[in-house]
Short mmCIF file of C-alpha atoms and ligand atoms in Angstrom, two decimals:
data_model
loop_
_atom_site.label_atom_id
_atom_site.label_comp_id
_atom_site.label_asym_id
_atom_site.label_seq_id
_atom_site.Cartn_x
_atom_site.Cartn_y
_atom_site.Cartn_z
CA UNK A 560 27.23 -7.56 0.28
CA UNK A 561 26.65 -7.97 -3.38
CA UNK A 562 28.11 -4.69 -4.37
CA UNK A 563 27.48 -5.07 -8.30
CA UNK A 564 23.60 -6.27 -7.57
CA UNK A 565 23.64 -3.13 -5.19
CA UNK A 566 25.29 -0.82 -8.00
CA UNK A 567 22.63 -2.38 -11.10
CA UNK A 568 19.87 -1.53 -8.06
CA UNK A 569 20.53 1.98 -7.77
CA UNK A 570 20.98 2.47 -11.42
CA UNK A 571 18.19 0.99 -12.10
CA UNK A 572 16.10 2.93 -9.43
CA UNK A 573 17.34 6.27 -10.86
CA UNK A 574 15.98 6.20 -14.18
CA UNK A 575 12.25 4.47 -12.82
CA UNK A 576 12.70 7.41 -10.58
CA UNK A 577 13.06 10.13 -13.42
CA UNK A 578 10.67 8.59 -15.63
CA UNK A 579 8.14 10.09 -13.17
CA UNK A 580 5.35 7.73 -13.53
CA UNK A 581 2.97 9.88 -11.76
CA UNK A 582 -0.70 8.79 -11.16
CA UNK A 583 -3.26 11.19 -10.32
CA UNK A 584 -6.21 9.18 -10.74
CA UNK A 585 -6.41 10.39 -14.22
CA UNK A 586 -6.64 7.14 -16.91
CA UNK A 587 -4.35 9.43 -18.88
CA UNK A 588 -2.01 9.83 -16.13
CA UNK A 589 0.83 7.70 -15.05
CA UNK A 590 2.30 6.39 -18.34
CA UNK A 591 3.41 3.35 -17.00
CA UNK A 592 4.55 2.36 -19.99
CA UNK A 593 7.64 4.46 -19.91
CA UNK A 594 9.08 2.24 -17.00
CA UNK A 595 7.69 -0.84 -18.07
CA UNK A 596 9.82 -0.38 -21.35
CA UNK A 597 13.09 0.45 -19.05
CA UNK A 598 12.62 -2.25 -17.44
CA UNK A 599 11.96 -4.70 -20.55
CA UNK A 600 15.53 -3.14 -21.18
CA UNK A 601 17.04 -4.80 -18.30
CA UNK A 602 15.52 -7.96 -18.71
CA UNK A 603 16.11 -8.51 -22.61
CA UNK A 604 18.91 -10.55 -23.99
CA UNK A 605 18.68 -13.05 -20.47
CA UNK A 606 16.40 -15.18 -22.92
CA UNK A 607 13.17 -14.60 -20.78
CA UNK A 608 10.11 -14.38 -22.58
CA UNK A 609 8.17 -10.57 -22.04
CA UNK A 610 4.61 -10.04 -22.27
CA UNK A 611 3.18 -6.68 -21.95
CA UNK A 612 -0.68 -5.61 -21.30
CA UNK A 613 -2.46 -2.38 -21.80
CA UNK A 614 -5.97 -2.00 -20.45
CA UNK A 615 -5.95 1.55 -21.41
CA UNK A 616 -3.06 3.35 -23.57
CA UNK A 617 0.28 3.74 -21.87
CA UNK A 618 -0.82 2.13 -18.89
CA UNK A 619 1.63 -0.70 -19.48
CA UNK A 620 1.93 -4.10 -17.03
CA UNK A 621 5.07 -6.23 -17.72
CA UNK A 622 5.70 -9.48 -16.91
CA UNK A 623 7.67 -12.30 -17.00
CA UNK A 624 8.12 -15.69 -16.22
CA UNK A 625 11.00 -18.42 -15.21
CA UNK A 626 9.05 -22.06 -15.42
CA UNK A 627 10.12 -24.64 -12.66
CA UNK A 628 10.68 -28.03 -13.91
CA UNK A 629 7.99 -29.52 -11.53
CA UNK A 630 4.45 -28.42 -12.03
CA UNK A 631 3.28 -29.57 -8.17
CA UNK A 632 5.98 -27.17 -6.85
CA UNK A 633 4.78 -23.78 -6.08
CA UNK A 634 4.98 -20.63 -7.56
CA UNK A 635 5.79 -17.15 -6.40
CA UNK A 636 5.57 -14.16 -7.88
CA UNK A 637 7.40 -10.83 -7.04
CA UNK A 638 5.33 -7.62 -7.89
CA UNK A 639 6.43 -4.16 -8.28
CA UNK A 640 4.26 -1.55 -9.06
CA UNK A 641 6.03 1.30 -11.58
CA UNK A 642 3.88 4.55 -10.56
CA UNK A 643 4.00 6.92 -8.49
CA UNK A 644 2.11 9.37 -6.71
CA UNK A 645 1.70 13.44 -7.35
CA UNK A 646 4.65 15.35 -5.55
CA UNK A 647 4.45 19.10 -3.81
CA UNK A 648 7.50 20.13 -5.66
CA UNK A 649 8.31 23.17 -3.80
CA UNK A 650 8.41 21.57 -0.47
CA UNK A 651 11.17 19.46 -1.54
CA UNK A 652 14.99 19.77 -0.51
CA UNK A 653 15.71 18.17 -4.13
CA UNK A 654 13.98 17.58 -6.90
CA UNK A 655 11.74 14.65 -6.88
CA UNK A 656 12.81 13.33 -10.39
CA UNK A 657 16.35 13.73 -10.42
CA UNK A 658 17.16 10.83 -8.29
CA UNK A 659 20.14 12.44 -6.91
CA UNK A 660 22.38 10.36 -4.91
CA UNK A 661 23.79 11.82 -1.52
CA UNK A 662 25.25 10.43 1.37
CA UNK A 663 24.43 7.14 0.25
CA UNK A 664 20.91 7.90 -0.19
CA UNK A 665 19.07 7.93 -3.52
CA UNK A 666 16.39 10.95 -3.42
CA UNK A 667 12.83 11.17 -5.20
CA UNK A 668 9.47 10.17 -5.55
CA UNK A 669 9.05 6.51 -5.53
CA UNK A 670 12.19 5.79 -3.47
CA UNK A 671 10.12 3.79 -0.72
CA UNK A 672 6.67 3.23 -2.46
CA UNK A 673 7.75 1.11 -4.18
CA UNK A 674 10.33 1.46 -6.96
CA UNK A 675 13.04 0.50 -4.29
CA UNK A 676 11.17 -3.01 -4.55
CA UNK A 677 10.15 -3.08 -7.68
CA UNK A 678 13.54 -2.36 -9.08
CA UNK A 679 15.53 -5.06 -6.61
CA UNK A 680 12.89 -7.40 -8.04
CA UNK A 681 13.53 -7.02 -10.99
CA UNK A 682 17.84 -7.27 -10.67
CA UNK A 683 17.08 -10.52 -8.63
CA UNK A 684 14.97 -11.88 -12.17
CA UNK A 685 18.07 -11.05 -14.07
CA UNK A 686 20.29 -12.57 -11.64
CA UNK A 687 17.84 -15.60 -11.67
CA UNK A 688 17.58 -15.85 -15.44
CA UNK A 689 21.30 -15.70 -16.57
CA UNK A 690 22.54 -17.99 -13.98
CA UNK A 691 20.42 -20.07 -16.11
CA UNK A 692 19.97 -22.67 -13.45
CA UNK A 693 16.30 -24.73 -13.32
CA UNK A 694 14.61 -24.74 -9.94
CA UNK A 695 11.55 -27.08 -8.98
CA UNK A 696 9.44 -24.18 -9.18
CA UNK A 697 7.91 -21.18 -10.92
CA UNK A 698 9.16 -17.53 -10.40
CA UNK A 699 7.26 -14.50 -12.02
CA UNK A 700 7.90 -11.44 -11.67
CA UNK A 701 4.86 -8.36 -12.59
CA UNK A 702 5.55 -4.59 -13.12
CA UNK A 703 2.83 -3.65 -12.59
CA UNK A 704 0.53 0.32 -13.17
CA UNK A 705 -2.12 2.10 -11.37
CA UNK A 706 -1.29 1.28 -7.79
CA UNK A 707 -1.61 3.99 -6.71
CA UNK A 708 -5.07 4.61 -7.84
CA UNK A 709 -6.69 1.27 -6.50
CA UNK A 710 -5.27 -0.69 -9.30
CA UNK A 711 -8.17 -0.53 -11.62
CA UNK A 712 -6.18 -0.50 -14.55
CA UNK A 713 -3.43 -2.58 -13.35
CA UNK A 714 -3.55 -5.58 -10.42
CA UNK A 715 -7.30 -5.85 -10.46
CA UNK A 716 -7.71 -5.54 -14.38
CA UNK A 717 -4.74 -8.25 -14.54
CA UNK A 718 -6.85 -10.18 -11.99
CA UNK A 719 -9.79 -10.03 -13.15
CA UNK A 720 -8.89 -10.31 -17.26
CA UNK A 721 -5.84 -12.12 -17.54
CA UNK A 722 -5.52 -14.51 -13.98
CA UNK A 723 -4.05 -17.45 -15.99
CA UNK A 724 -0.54 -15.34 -16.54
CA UNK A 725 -0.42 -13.64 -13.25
CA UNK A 726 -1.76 -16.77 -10.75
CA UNK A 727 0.67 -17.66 -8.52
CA UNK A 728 0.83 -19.51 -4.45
CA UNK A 729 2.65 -16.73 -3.46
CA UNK A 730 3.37 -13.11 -3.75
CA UNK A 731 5.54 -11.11 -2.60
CA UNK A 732 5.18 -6.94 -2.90
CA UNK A 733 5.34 -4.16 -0.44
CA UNK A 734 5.16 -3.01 2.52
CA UNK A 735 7.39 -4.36 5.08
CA UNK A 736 10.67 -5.79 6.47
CA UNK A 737 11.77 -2.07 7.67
CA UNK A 738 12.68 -2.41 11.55
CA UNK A 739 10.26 -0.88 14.05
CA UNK A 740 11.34 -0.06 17.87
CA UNK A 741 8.72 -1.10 19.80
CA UNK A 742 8.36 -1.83 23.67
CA UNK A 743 9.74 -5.35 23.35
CA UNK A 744 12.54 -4.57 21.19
CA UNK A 745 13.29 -4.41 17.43
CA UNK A 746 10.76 -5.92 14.97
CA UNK A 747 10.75 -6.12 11.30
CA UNK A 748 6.96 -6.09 10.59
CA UNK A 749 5.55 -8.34 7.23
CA UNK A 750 2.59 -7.05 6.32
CA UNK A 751 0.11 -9.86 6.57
CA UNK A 752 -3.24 -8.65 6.48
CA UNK A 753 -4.40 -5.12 5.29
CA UNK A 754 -8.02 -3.03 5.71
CA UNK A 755 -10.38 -3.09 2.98
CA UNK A 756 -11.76 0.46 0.70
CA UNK A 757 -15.39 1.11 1.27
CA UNK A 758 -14.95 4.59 -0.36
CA UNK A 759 -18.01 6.43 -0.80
CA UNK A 760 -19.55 9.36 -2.72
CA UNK A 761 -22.41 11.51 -0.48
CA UNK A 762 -24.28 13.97 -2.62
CA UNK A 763 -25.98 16.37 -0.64
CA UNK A 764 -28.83 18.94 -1.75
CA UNK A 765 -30.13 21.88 -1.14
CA UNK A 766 -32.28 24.65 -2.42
CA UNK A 767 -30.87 27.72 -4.71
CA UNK A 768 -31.25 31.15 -3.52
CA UNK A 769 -29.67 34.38 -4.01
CA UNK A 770 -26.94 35.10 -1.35
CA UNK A 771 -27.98 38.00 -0.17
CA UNK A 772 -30.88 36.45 2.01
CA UNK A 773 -29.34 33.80 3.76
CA UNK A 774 -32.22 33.91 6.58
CA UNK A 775 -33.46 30.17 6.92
CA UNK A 776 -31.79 28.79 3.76
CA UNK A 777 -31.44 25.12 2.39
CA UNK A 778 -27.68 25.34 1.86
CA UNK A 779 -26.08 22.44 0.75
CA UNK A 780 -22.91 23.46 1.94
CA UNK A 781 -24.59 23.69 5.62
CA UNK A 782 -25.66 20.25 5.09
CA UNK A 783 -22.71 19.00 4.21
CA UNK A 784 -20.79 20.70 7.11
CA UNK A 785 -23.12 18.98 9.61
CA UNK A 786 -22.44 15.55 8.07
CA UNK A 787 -18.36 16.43 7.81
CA UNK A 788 -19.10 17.13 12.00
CA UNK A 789 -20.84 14.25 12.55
CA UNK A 790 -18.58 11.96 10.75
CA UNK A 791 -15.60 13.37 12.91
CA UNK A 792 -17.24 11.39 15.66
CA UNK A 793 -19.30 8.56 14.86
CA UNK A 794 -18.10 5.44 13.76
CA UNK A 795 -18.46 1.55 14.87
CA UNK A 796 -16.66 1.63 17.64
CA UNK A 797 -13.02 -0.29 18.46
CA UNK A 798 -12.43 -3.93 17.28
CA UNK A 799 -9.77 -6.22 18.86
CA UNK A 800 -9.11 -8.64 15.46
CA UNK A 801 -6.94 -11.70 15.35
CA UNK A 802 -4.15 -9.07 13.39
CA UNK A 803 -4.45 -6.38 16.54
CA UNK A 804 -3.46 -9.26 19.06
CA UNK A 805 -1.16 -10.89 17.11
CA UNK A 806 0.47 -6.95 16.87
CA UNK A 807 -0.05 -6.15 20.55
CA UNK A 808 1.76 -9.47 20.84
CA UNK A 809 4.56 -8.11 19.26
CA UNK A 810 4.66 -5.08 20.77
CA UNK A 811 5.42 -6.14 24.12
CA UNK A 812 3.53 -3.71 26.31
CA UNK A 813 3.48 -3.86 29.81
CA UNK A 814 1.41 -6.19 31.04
CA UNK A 815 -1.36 -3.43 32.53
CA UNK A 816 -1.55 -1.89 29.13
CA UNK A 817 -1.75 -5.04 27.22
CA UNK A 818 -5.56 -5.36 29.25
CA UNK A 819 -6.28 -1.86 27.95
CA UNK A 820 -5.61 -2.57 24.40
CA UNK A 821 -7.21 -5.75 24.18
CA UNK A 822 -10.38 -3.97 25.54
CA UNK A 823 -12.66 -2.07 22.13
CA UNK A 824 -14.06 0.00 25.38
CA UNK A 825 -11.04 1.18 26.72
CA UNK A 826 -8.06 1.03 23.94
CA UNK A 827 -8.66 4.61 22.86
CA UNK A 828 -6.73 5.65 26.66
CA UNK A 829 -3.87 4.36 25.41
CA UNK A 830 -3.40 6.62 21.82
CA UNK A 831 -2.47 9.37 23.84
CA UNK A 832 0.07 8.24 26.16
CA UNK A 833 1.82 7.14 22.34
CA UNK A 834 3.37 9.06 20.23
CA UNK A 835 1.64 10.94 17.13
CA UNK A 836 2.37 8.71 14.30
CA UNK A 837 2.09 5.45 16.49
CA UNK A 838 -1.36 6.49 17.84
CA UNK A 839 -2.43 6.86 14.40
CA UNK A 840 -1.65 3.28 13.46
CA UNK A 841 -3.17 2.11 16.57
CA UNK A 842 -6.38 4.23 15.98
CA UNK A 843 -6.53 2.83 12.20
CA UNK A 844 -5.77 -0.76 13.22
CA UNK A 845 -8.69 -0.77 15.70
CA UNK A 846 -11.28 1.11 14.05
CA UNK A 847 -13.06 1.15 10.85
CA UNK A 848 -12.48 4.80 10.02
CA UNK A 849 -14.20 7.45 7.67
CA UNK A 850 -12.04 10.12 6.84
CA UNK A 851 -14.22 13.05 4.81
CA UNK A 852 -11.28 14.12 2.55
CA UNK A 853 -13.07 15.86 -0.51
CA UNK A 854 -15.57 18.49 -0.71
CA UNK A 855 -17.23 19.91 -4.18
CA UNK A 856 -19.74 22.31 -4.20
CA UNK A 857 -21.07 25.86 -4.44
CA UNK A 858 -21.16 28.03 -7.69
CA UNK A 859 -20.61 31.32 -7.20
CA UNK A 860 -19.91 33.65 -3.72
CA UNK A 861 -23.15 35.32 -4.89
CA UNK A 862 -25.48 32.12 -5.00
CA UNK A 863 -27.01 29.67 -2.42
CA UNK A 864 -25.48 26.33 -3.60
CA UNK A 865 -28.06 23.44 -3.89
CA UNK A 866 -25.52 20.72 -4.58
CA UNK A 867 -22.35 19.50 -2.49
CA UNK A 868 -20.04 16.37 -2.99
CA UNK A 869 -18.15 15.08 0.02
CA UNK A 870 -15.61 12.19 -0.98
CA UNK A 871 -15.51 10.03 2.28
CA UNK A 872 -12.58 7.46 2.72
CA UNK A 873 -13.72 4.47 4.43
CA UNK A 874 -11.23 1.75 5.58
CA UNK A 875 -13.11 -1.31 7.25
CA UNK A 876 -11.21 -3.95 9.31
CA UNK A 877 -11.25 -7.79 9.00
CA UNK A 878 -14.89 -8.55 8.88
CA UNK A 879 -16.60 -5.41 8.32
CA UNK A 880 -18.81 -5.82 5.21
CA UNK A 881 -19.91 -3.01 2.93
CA UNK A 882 -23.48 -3.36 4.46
CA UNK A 883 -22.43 -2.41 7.53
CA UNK A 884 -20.79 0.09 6.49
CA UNK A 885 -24.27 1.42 4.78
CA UNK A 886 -26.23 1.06 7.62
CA UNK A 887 -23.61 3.01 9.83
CA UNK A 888 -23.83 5.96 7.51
CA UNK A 889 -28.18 5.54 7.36
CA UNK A 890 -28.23 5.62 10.97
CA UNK A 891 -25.78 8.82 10.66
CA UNK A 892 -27.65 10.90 7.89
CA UNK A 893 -31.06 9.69 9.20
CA UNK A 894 -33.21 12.90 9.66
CA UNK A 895 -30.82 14.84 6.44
CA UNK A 896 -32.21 10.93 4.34
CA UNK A 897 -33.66 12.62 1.56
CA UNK A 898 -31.44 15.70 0.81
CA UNK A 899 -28.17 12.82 1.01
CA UNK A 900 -27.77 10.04 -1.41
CA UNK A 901 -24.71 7.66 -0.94
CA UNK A 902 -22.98 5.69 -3.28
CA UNK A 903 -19.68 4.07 -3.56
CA UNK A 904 -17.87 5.70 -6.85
CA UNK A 905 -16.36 1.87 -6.95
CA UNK A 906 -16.42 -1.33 -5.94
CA UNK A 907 -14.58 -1.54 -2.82
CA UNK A 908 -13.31 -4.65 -1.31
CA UNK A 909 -13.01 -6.30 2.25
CA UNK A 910 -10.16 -6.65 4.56
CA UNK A 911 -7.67 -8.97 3.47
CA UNK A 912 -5.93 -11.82 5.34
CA UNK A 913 -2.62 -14.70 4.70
CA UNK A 914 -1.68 -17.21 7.30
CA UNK A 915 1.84 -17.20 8.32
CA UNK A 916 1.93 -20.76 8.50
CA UNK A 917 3.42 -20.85 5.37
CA UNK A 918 7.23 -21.90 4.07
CA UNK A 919 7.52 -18.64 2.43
CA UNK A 920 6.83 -16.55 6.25
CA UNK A 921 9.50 -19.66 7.67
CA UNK A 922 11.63 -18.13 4.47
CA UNK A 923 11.21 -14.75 5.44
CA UNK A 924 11.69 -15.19 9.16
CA UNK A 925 14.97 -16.94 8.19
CA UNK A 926 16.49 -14.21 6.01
CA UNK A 927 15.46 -11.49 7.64
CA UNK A 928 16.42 -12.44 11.24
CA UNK A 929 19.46 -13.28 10.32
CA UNK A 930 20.44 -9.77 8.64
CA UNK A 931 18.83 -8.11 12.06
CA UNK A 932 20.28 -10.59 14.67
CA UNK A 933 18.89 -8.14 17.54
CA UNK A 934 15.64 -8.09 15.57
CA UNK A 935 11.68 -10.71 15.39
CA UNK A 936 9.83 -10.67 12.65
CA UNK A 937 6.49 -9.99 13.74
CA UNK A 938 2.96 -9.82 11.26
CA UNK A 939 1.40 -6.75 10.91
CA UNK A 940 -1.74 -5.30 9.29
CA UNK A 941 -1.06 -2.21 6.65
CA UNK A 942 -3.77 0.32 7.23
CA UNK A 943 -3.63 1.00 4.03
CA UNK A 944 -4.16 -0.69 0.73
CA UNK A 945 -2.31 -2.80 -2.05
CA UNK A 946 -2.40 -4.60 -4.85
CA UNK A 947 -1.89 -7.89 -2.42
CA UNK A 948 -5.22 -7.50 -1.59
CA UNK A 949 -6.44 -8.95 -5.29
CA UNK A 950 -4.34 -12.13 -5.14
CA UNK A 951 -5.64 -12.60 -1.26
CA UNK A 952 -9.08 -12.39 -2.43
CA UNK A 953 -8.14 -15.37 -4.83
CA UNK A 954 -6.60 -17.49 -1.95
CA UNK A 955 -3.01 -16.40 -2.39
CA UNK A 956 -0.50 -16.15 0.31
CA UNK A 957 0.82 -12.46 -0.03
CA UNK A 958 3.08 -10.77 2.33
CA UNK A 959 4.52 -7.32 2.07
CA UNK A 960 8.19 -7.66 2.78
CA UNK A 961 11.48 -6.40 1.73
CA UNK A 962 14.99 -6.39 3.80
CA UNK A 963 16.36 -3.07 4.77
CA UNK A 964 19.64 -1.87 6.36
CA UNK A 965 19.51 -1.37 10.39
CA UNK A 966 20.04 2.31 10.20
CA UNK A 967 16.30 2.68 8.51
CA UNK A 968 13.14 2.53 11.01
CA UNK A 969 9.64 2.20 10.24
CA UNK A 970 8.44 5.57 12.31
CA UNK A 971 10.65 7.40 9.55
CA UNK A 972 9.59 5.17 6.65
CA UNK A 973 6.03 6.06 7.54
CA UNK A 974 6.93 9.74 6.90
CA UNK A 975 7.83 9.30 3.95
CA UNK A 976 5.38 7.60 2.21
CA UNK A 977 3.49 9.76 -0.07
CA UNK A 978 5.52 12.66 1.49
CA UNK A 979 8.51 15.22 1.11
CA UNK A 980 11.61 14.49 0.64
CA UNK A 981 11.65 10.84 -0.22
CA UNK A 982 14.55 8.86 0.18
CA UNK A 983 16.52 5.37 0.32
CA UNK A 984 19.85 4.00 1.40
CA UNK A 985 21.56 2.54 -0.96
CA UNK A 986 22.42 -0.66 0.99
CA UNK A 987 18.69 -0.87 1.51
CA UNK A 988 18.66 -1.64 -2.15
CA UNK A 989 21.30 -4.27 -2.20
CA UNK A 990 19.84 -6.26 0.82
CA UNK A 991 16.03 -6.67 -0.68
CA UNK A 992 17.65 -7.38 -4.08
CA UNK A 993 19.73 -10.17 -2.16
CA UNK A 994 16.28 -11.35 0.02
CA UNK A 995 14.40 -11.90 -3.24
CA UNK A 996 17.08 -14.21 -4.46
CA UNK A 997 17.23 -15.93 -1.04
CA UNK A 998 13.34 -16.84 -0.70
CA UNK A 999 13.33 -17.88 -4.43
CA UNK A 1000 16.00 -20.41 -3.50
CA UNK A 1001 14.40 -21.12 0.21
CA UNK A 1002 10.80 -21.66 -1.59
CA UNK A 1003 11.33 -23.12 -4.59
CA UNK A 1004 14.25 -24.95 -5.31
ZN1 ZN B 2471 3.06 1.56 -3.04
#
């Protein structure tokens, strides 16, 4: 173990940590640029040149780059983002900004997703920088805001606005590497693929009316409530995609239940013989779900409402476009059509896909197998989304990946992501620092 690349981690961790970077959505929120400018901190005075962008005030990017000597070698680039999301303070055993350190564990929002990563990353570019030594190829390394909040002001404005810094072969970010216990055995799961946003915006009307003569009224509310039950149940149905077989694959199952997973008709028997948090994956990574999660509407106790919003998270799988997704939620709404108009309050984006024929997943496999001797590396698809998903669009090979110490598991990781009491191991810290540094000299010397 490097114990002084393990120490810098931790330190470094800490003080992203109490920076509290939150991001509510808000443009004014987050404030990335307080962590961007700790982290410009630690990688001054190694010669590296800095830029900095701000779509939108304080909502700082950093990056920075170590040129190869041979332009036909590849690049990679390690991304971090430096935000994190809101916290429900009082459920907490410790406060969520003060990055206390117990037992070996460093507490607070962010500790997982992802300033862990995006701190390691940034040790390793230190590391890389003052040993001053030229590889064939190019490493970056991106700080980057608004994560948590679809990226709109960070990864997809960099993207979009500034591609020639940030372009890369490779990238490396969150979420994976932690060691899952499934049927076959241990697994350390890359993320390879992840579902795309199809987020939508229903506005449903109704008619005003005093609320004292309910009898036969147009409430918008009722409305509404009859789409929320409807939505509970509809949906298009189970898909078995290339990234569900290559997972069921790695699961191991016994051989009767691989038939029943493999089958969109009958893979729903199997979420209940699972437990809770797996049968949600399963569930997510079959279906292309619509989870109603925000409801506006209503005035006063006193008066009929005639307008309701209901928020609708949409997650398609590999192949799902946005149209179907449309005519799915026609065919829903059809005989409420003109008291509901739909729109999508932004652009979403497909499901995402990288190969793992690659040198960087041989890389990967390499390192990480031999940290977990007992454990495969296996792909995965993340349910969820991240900034990966911009560079994928662009033809990039990006994997979520980072190493972690055997006594962390994915079930508990999963827990804590965007929940209470968030928390790393210290070695945890040490060992993705020490991966980063491993792949960059795997991939690129
Ligand atoms: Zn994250």
């Amino acid at each position: 173990m490097d114990d002084a690349l393990t120490e810098e981690t931790a330190e470094l961790l800490q003080q992203l940590i109490r920076n509290r970077c939150v991001n509510d959505g808000d443009v004014a929120s987050g404030q990335e640029v307080r962590n961007a400018d700790v982290l410009a901190g630690v990688l001054e005075g190694t010669g590296l040149d800095l830029q900095t962008y701000e779509p939108e005030p304080g909502r700082t990017s950093l990056l920075t780059t170590i040129e190869g000597t041979d332009p036909t070698a590849p690049t990679l680039l390690l991304m971090g983002h430096t935000d994190v999301v809101p916290v429900s303070e009082d459920e907490w055993q410790r406060d969520p900004f003060g990055a206390e350190r117990v037992d070996g564990e460093i507490w607070g929002r962010g500790a997982i997703d992802m300033l862990n990563l995006t701190s390691s990353m940034a040790i390793a570019m230190r590391e890389l920088a003052r040993s001053g030594r030229r590889r064939r190829g190019t490493v970056k390394y991106l700080a980057v805001a608004d994560e948590e909040a679809s990226g709109t002001h960070g990864a997809q404005w960099l993207t979009e606005h500034r591609w020639e810094d940030v372009e890369a072969d490779y990238v490396l970010t969150e979420f994976g590497g932690v060691p899952a216990d499934l049927p076959a055995g241990r697994r350390l799961v890359i993320a390879t693929s992840e579902k795309g946003l199809a987020w939508r915006r229903l506005v449903v009307r109704g008619t005003p009316g005093h609320g004292s003569m309910p009898w036969g009224a147009d409430n918008a509310v009722l409305t509404a409530a009859e789409i929320v039950r409807r939505l509970q149940t509809a949906g298009l149905g189970a898909r078995i995609t290339d990234a569900w077989r290559a997972f069921v694959d790695a699961m191991g199952l016994p051989e009767e239940l691989d038939e029943v997973v493999l089958d969109p008709g009958r893979v729903r028997e199997v979420f209940e013989l699972l437990d809770p948090p797996t049968a949600r994956y399963c569930h997510a990574a079959t279906h292309t779900t619509f989870s109603p999660n925000v409801l506006r509407g209503g005035t006063k106790t006193n008066v009929i409402p005639d307008r309701v919003e209901l928020d609708v998270d949409v997650r398609t799988l590999p192949g799902v476009t946005d149209a179907e997704v449309d005519a799915l939620l026609a065919d829903l709404l059809d005989d409420l059509g003109d008291r509901v108009e739909v729109t999508a309050p932004f652009a979403g984006r497909e499901a995402t896909e990288s190969p793992t024929d690659t040198p960087l997943w041989s890389s990967l496999r390499r390192r990480l197998e031999a940290a977990h001797p007992d454990a495969e590396v296996a792909p995965w698809m993340n349910v969820g989304a991240t900034d990966a998903a911009f560079f994928r669009q662009r033809g990039v090979v990006a994997y979520g990946a980072g190493l972690f110490s055997p006594a962390t598991s994915l079930q508990e990781f999963s827990s804590r992501f965007h929940g209470h009491d968030e928390r790393i191991d210290v070695a945890s810290l040490g060992l993705s620092t020490r991966l980063w540094l491993d792949v960059v000299e795997d991939l690129l010397d």
